[in-house]
Structure formats: structure tokens, C-alpha cells
PDB file of C-alpha atoms in Angstrom:
ATOM      1  CA  MET A   1      -1.437  16.260   9.817  1.00 87.00           C
ATOM      2  CA  SER A   2       1.919  15.094  11.057  1.00 97.00           C
ATOM      3  CA  ALA A   3       3.655  11.818  10.315  1.00 97.00           C
ATOM      4  CA  LEU A   4       2.887  10.720  13.881  1.00 98.00           C
ATOM      5  CA  ASP A   5      -0.809  11.536  13.330  1.00 98.00           C
ATOM      6  CA  ARG A   6      -0.815   9.354  10.199  1.00 98.00           C
ATOM      7  CA  ALA A   7       0.932   6.530  12.064  1.00 98.00           C
ATOM      8  CA  LEU A   8      -1.530   6.635  14.960  1.00 98.00           C
ATOM      9  CA  ALA A   9      -4.507   6.736  12.589  1.00 98.00           C
ATOM     10  CA  ALA A  10      -3.150   3.582  10.928  1.00 98.00           C
ATOM     11  CA  GLN A  11      -2.640   1.987  14.349  1.00 98.00           C
ATOM     12  CA  ARG A  12      -6.300   2.676  15.211  1.00 98.00           C
ATOM     13  CA  LEU A  13      -7.265   0.712  12.083  1.00 98.00           C
ATOM     14  CA  GLY A  14      -5.263  -2.240  13.405  1.00 98.00           C
ATOM     15  CA  TRP A  15      -2.543  -1.775  10.807  1.00 98.00           C
ATOM     16  CA  HIS A  16       1.020  -2.784  11.661  1.00 98.00           C
ATOM     17  CA  VAL A  17       3.060   0.421  11.620  1.00 98.00           C
ATOM     18  CA  MET A  18       6.793   0.879  11.163  1.00 98.00           C
ATOM     19  CA  VAL A  19       9.065   3.882  10.672  1.00 98.00           C
ATOM     20  CA  CYS A  20      11.233   4.653   7.662  1.00 98.00           C
ATOM     21  CA  GLY A  21      13.793   7.255   6.715  1.00 98.00           C
ATOM     22  CA  ALA A  22      13.456   9.628   3.758  1.00 96.00           C
ATOM     23  CA  ASP A  23      14.925   6.828   1.610  1.00 97.00           C
ATOM     24  CA  LYS A  24      11.940   4.604   2.590  1.00 96.00           C
ATOM     25  CA  ARG A  25      14.220   2.152   4.406  1.00 97.00           C
ATOM     26  CA  PRO A  26      13.230   0.948   7.893  1.00 97.00           C
ATOM     27  CA  LEU A  27      14.837   2.791  10.809  1.00 98.00           C
ATOM     28  CA  THR A  28      14.513   0.054  13.447  1.00 97.00           C
ATOM     29  CA  ALA A  29      16.941  -2.823  14.032  1.00 96.00           C
ATOM     30  CA  HIS A  30      14.674  -5.549  12.612  1.00 97.00           C
ATOM     31  CA  GLY A  31      12.929  -3.485   9.970  1.00 95.00           C
ATOM     32  CA  LEU A  32       9.413  -4.557   9.099  1.00 93.00           C
ATOM     33  CA  LYS A  33       9.615  -7.362  11.685  1.00 96.00           C
ATOM     34  CA  ASP A  34       9.467  -4.561  14.296  1.00 98.00           C
ATOM     35  CA  ALA A  35       6.137  -3.239  12.945  1.00 98.00           C
ATOM     36  CA  SER A  36       3.707  -2.611  15.770  1.00 98.00           C
ATOM     37  CA  THR A  37       0.111  -1.846  16.653  1.00 98.00           C
ATOM     38  CA  SER A  38       1.192  -0.422  20.025  1.00 98.00           C
ATOM     39  CA  LYS A  39       0.496   3.297  20.417  1.00 98.00           C
ATOM     40  CA  LYS A  40       3.274   3.507  23.015  1.00 98.00           C
ATOM     41  CA  THR A  41       5.856   1.917  20.683  1.00 98.00           C
ATOM     42  CA  ILE A  42       4.849   4.101  17.747  1.00 98.00           C
ATOM     43  CA  ARG A  43       5.059   7.273  19.843  1.00 98.00           C
ATOM     44  CA  ALA A  44       8.513   6.203  21.119  1.00 98.00           C
ATOM     45  CA  TRP A  45       9.757   5.725  17.550  1.00 98.00           C
ATOM     46  CA  PHE A  46       8.649   9.213  16.569  1.00 98.00           C
ATOM     47  CA  GLU A  47      10.338  10.672  19.648  1.00 98.00           C
ATOM     48  CA  LYS A  48      13.557   8.919  18.627  1.00 98.00           C
ATOM     49  CA  TYR A  49      13.120   9.590  14.872  1.00 98.00           C
ATOM     50  CA  PRO A  50      11.120  12.851  14.583  1.00 97.00           C
ATOM     51  CA  ASP A  51      11.606  13.044  10.804  1.00 97.00           C
ATOM     52  CA  ALA A  52      10.508   9.443  10.194  1.00 98.00           C
ATOM     53  CA  LEU A  53       7.945   8.448   7.605  1.00 98.00           C
ATOM     54  CA  PRO A  54       5.223   6.054   8.796  1.00 98.00           C
ATOM     55  CA  ALA A  55       4.673   2.878   6.796  1.00 98.00           C
ATOM     56  CA  VAL A  56       2.353  -0.113   7.093  1.00 98.00           C
ATOM     57  CA  VAL A  57       3.260  -3.772   6.568  1.00 98.00           C
ATOM     58  CA  ALA A  58       0.683  -5.281   4.219  1.00 97.00           C
ATOM     59  CA  GLY A  59       0.285  -8.918   5.315  1.00 95.00           C
ATOM     60  CA  PRO A  60      -0.248  -8.620   9.062  1.00 96.00           C
ATOM     61  CA  SER A  61      -2.433  -5.546   8.438  1.00 97.00           C
ATOM     62  CA  GLY A  62      -4.764  -7.538   6.178  1.00 97.00           C
ATOM     63  CA  LEU A  63      -3.877  -5.427   3.155  1.00 97.00           C
ATOM     64  CA  ALA A  64      -3.064  -5.907  -0.503  1.00 97.00           C
ATOM     65  CA  ILE A  65      -1.677  -2.676  -1.941  1.00 97.00           C
ATOM     66  CA  GLY A  66      -1.363  -1.788  -5.612  1.00 97.00           C
ATOM     67  CA  ASP A  67       1.629   0.494  -6.160  1.00 96.00           C
ATOM     68  CA  PHE A  68       1.352   2.386  -9.453  1.00 96.00           C
ATOM     69  CA  ASP A  69       4.538   4.150 -10.536  1.00 95.00           C
ATOM     70  CA  VAL A  70       4.647   7.051 -12.977  1.00 93.00           C
ATOM     71  CA  LYS A  71       8.353   7.698 -13.285  1.00 90.00           C
ATOM     72  CA  GLY A  72      11.326   6.531 -15.303  1.00 89.00           C
ATOM     73  CA  GLY A  73       9.195   5.923 -18.377  1.00 90.00           C
ATOM     74  CA  LYS A  74       6.710   3.797 -16.425  1.00 93.00           C
ATOM     75  CA  ASP A  75       3.001   4.498 -16.082  1.00 94.00           C
ATOM     76  CA  GLY A  76       1.373   1.790 -13.995  1.00 95.00           C
ATOM     77  CA  LEU A  77      -2.157   3.132 -14.430  1.00 93.00           C
ATOM     78  CA  ALA A  78      -1.779   3.238 -18.222  1.00 94.00           C
ATOM     79  CA  THR A  79      -0.392  -0.323 -18.179  1.00 95.00           C
ATOM     80  CA  LEU A  80      -3.369  -1.533 -16.155  1.00 94.00           C
ATOM     81  CA  THR A  81      -5.762   0.006 -18.686  1.00 94.00           C
ATOM     82  CA  ARG A  82      -3.815  -1.361 -21.664  1.00 95.00           C
ATOM     83  CA  LEU A  83      -3.943  -4.875 -20.206  1.00 93.00           C
ATOM     84  CA  GLY A  84      -7.706  -4.618 -19.717  1.00 93.00           C
ATOM     85  CA  HIS A  85      -7.711  -4.832 -15.932  1.00 93.00           C
ATOM     86  CA  GLU A  86     -10.060  -2.686 -13.933  1.00 91.00           C
ATOM     87  CA  LEU A  87      -9.233  -0.741 -10.796  1.00 92.00           C
ATOM     88  CA  PRO A  88     -11.921  -1.133  -8.125  1.00 95.00           C
ATOM     89  CA  ALA A  89     -12.630   2.062  -6.228  1.00 96.00           C
ATOM     90  CA  THR A  90     -10.894   2.037  -2.834  1.00 97.00           C
ATOM     91  CA  TRP A  91      -8.893   4.323  -0.553  1.00 98.00           C
ATOM     92  CA  THR A  92      -5.924   5.588  -2.559  1.00 97.00           C
ATOM     93  CA  GLN A  93      -3.085   7.949  -1.733  1.00 97.00           C
ATOM     94  CA  ARG A  94      -0.805   9.912  -4.044  1.00 96.00           C
ATOM     95  CA  THR A  95       2.941   9.420  -3.810  1.00 95.00           C
ATOM     96  CA  PRO A  96       5.465  12.266  -4.015  1.00 94.00           C
ATOM     97  CA  SER A  97       6.574  11.112  -7.486  1.00 92.00           C
ATOM     98  CA  GLY A  98       3.022  11.358  -8.885  1.00 93.00           C
ATOM     99  CA  GLY A  99       2.129   7.692  -8.566  1.00 95.00           C
ATOM    100  CA  ALA A 100      -0.526   6.141  -6.378  1.00 96.00           C
ATOM    101  CA  HIS A 101      -0.962   3.444  -3.717  1.00 98.00           C
ATOM    102  CA  SER A 102      -4.402   1.776  -3.767  1.00 98.00           C
ATOM    103  CA  PHE A 103      -5.159  -0.026  -0.490  1.00 98.00           C
ATOM    104  CA  TYR A 104      -7.430  -3.090  -0.627  1.00 98.00           C
ATOM    105  CA  ALA A 105      -8.649  -5.609   1.925  1.00 97.00           C
ATOM    106  CA  ALA A 106      -6.704  -8.832   1.360  1.00 96.00           C
ATOM    107  CA  PRO A 107      -8.778 -12.007   1.027  1.00 94.00           C
ATOM    108  CA  GLU A 108      -9.411 -13.611   4.411  1.00 90.00           C
ATOM    109  CA  GLY A 109      -7.807 -16.969   5.110  1.00 87.00           C
ATOM    110  CA  VAL A 110      -5.343 -16.654   2.224  1.00 86.00           C
ATOM    111  CA  GLU A 111      -1.646 -16.163   2.872  1.00 86.00           C
ATOM    112  CA  LEU A 112      -0.348 -13.922   0.137  1.00 90.00           C
ATOM    113  CA  PRO A 113       3.281 -13.998  -0.990  1.00 89.00           C
ATOM    114  CA  ASN A 114       5.645 -11.135  -0.338  1.00 90.00           C
ATOM    115  CA  GLY A 115       5.249  -8.211  -2.681  1.00 90.00           C
ATOM    116  CA  SER A 116       6.623  -8.186  -6.182  1.00 90.00           C
ATOM    117  CA  ALA A 117       7.748  -5.540  -8.619  1.00 91.00           C
ATOM    118  CA  ASP A 118       6.655  -5.167 -12.214  1.00 90.00           C
ATOM    119  CA  LEU A 119       3.474  -7.195 -12.034  1.00 91.00           C
ATOM    120  CA  PHE A 120       2.423  -8.628 -15.426  1.00 91.00           C
ATOM    121  CA  GLU A 121       5.499  -7.595 -17.389  1.00 91.00           C
ATOM    122  CA  ARG A 122       8.904  -5.999 -17.021  1.00 91.00           C
ATOM    123  CA  GLY A 123       8.640  -2.248 -16.671  1.00 92.00           C
ATOM    124  CA  SER A 124       4.871  -2.342 -16.053  1.00 93.00           C
ATOM    125  CA  GLY A 125       5.037   0.250 -13.286  1.00 95.00           C
ATOM    126  CA  ILE A 126       2.704  -1.909 -11.191  1.00 95.00           C
ATOM    127  CA  ASP A 127       4.067  -3.341  -7.964  1.00 95.00           C
ATOM    128  CA  ARG A 128       2.211  -5.526  -5.472  1.00 95.00           C
ATOM    129  CA  ARG A 129       2.630  -4.886  -1.751  1.00 96.00           C
ATOM    130  CA  THR A 130       1.442  -8.014   0.066  1.00 95.00           C
ATOM    131  CA  GLY A 131       2.847 -10.356   2.720  1.00 94.00           C
ATOM    132  CA  GLU A 132       6.042  -8.960   4.194  1.00 94.00           C
ATOM    133  CA  SER A 133       6.191  -5.812   2.123  1.00 96.00           C
ATOM    134  CA  TYR A 134       5.165  -2.307   3.066  1.00 97.00           C
ATOM    135  CA  ALA A 135       4.031   1.063   1.808  1.00 97.00           C
ATOM    136  CA  VAL A 136       4.838   4.482   3.226  1.00 98.00           C
ATOM    137  CA  LEU A 137       1.816   6.513   4.377  1.00 98.00           C
ATOM    138  CA  TYR A 138       2.058   9.904   2.707  1.00 97.00           C
ATOM    139  CA  GLU A 139      -1.535  10.845   3.496  1.00 97.00           C
ATOM    140  CA  MET A 140      -3.917  10.366   6.393  1.00 98.00           C
ATOM    141  CA  PRO A 141      -5.295   6.820   6.145  1.00 98.00           C
ATOM    142  CA  PRO A 142      -9.031   6.219   5.770  1.00 97.00           C
ATOM    143  CA  ALA A 143     -11.247   6.832   8.779  1.00 96.00           C
ATOM    144  CA  SER A 144     -12.665   3.321   8.531  1.00 97.00           C
ATOM    145  CA  LEU A 145     -11.780  -0.054   7.018  1.00 97.00           C
ATOM    146  CA  ALA A 146     -15.170   0.174   5.276  1.00 97.00           C
ATOM    147  CA  GLU A 147     -13.452   2.531   2.801  1.00 97.00           C
ATOM    148  CA  LEU A 148     -11.392  -0.399   1.470  1.00 98.00           C
ATOM    149  CA  SER A 149     -12.701  -2.594  -1.330  1.00 97.00           C
ATOM    150  CA  ALA A 150     -11.858  -6.266  -1.653  1.00 97.00           C
ATOM    151  CA  ALA A 151      -8.603  -6.795  -3.530  1.00 96.00           C
ATOM    152  CA  PRO A 152      -9.069  -7.552  -7.229  1.00 96.00           C
ATOM    153  CA  ASP A 153      -7.889 -10.954  -8.445  1.00 93.00           C
ATOM    154  CA  TRP A 154      -5.177  -9.473 -10.648  1.00 93.00           C
ATOM    155  CA  LEU A 155      -3.532  -8.043  -7.505  1.00 94.00           C
ATOM    156  CA  VAL A 156      -3.671 -11.135  -5.289  1.00 90.00           C
ATOM    157  CA  THR A 157      -3.629 -14.119  -7.639  1.00 84.00           C
ATOM    158  CA  VAL A 158      -0.244 -15.689  -8.244  1.00 52.00           C
ATOM    159  CA  GLY A 159       0.212 -17.111 -11.729  1.00 47.00           C
ATOM    160  CA  GLU A 160      -2.782 -16.681 -14.036  1.00 33.00           C
ATOM    161  CA  ARG A 161      -4.697 -13.533 -13.219  1.00 34.00           C
ATOM    162  CA  THR A 162      -8.409 -13.177 -13.839  1.00 31.00           C
ATOM    163  CA  ARG A 163     -10.999 -10.576 -12.978  1.00 33.00           C
ATOM    164  CA  THR A 164     -13.453 -11.272 -10.202  1.00 34.00           C
ATOM    165  CA  ALA A 165     -17.151 -11.156 -10.860  1.00 34.00           C
ATOM    166  CA  ASP A 166     -17.912 -10.120  -7.290  1.00 39.00           C
ATOM    167  CA  SER A 167     -15.622  -7.089  -7.100  1.00 37.00           C
ATOM    168  CA  ALA A 168     -17.042  -3.664  -7.764  1.00 38.00           C
ATOM    169  CA  PRO A 169     -14.733  -2.517 -10.565  1.00 39.00           C
ATOM    170  CA  ASP A 170     -14.531   0.980 -11.874  1.00 42.00           C
ATOM    171  CA  ALA A 171     -12.850   0.906 -15.274  1.00 41.00           C
ATOM    172  CA  SER A 172     -11.834   4.550 -15.078  1.00 44.00           C
ATOM    173  CA  VAL A 173      -8.372   5.122 -13.685  1.00 46.00           C
ATOM    174  CA  GLU A 174      -8.527   8.803 -14.602  1.00 47.00           C
ATOM    175  CA  ARG A 175      -9.852   9.714 -11.133  1.00 44.00           C
ATOM    176  CA  PHE A 176      -6.398   8.849  -9.733  1.00 43.00           C
ATOM    177  CA  ARG A 177      -4.610  11.194 -12.117  1.00 44.00           C
ATOM    178  CA  ALA A 178      -6.393  14.338 -10.918  1.00 45.00           C
TER     179      ALA A 178
END
């Protein structure tokens, strides 16, 4: 599937799509503020920037995205396990560097802050993509929003982080390493 196919699949989910260069920086004049759900706009961007990477802006798309790095001595999935947090099963994509982006449904009626790097501790390898932050789509997004689980508390709670009793956690993160 092409980058345009991935972008249009995200648009069909109601996700706010933007275009980035190979360096993951926005290609449009106003960056993530230009993100769109318009098929016409998205197609025009890919005509203008045929090598663009599609990305989705978390907040307006109703997403909370866990970004797990495995580079530069960081292993976000190992950190999550070490800290005793569970990773609810949800739609997840691999990144070119071997990491993963886990996409969750953000809590309704809650305005989440912009994303942050190194959640929990410096060098954790766990970044949060919420609010006005974005993630590049390297794979075809899910066919349905039903494939997204509710975001775990540790991903969306600012300050003290606790596990939720109502999430459907799966303690095994090994399935994302395959």
C-alpha cells in the first residue's frame, strides 16, 4: 500500500492527516495545524509531495499514542515492563527503527496535554503522543476504530499514574517484539 493509501485510510477513520518529509517534519506551511480530514486536500498534498509520509495528529483524531523507542540504548517496552505497567492490546505499528506505536482511543471529554518525551523517567524510551503531537503512519491503519482499546491511565494521566481497573490489559509486551 502506498503512503497515499495509508493517508486516505486514516482519513476514513476520521483521523486528522498531515504530510511529513523523510525527517518526520511537516511539509506544509502551518505544520500540524494544517492537518485535514478532507480527501481532496490529502490527495493534493500527495500530488505536490509524492514522497511524503502520512502522519496523524493525536488530539483532534481522538487518539493517545504510546511511542516505544528501541534505539540509542533505550528500550521503551522493557522499561514499561520493569515499571510494572501493562500494555493493553490495541492496534500497533512497527517503526523503521524497530520500535512501536500503539494507538489508543483517548478518553472522551478530557483534553490531554501535548505529547511528552521520556514518560516516567529520563531515557525511558516511552513517549506520549497526545494533544498537538503526531505520529507517522508507517503501516496501513486499522480497518475500524473498534480495533483501538481505551488508553491506559499511565499513558493519559498527568502527574501520578495508576492502572485502570476497567482496561483490558495484556501484561505481555513480547507480541510487539516479533
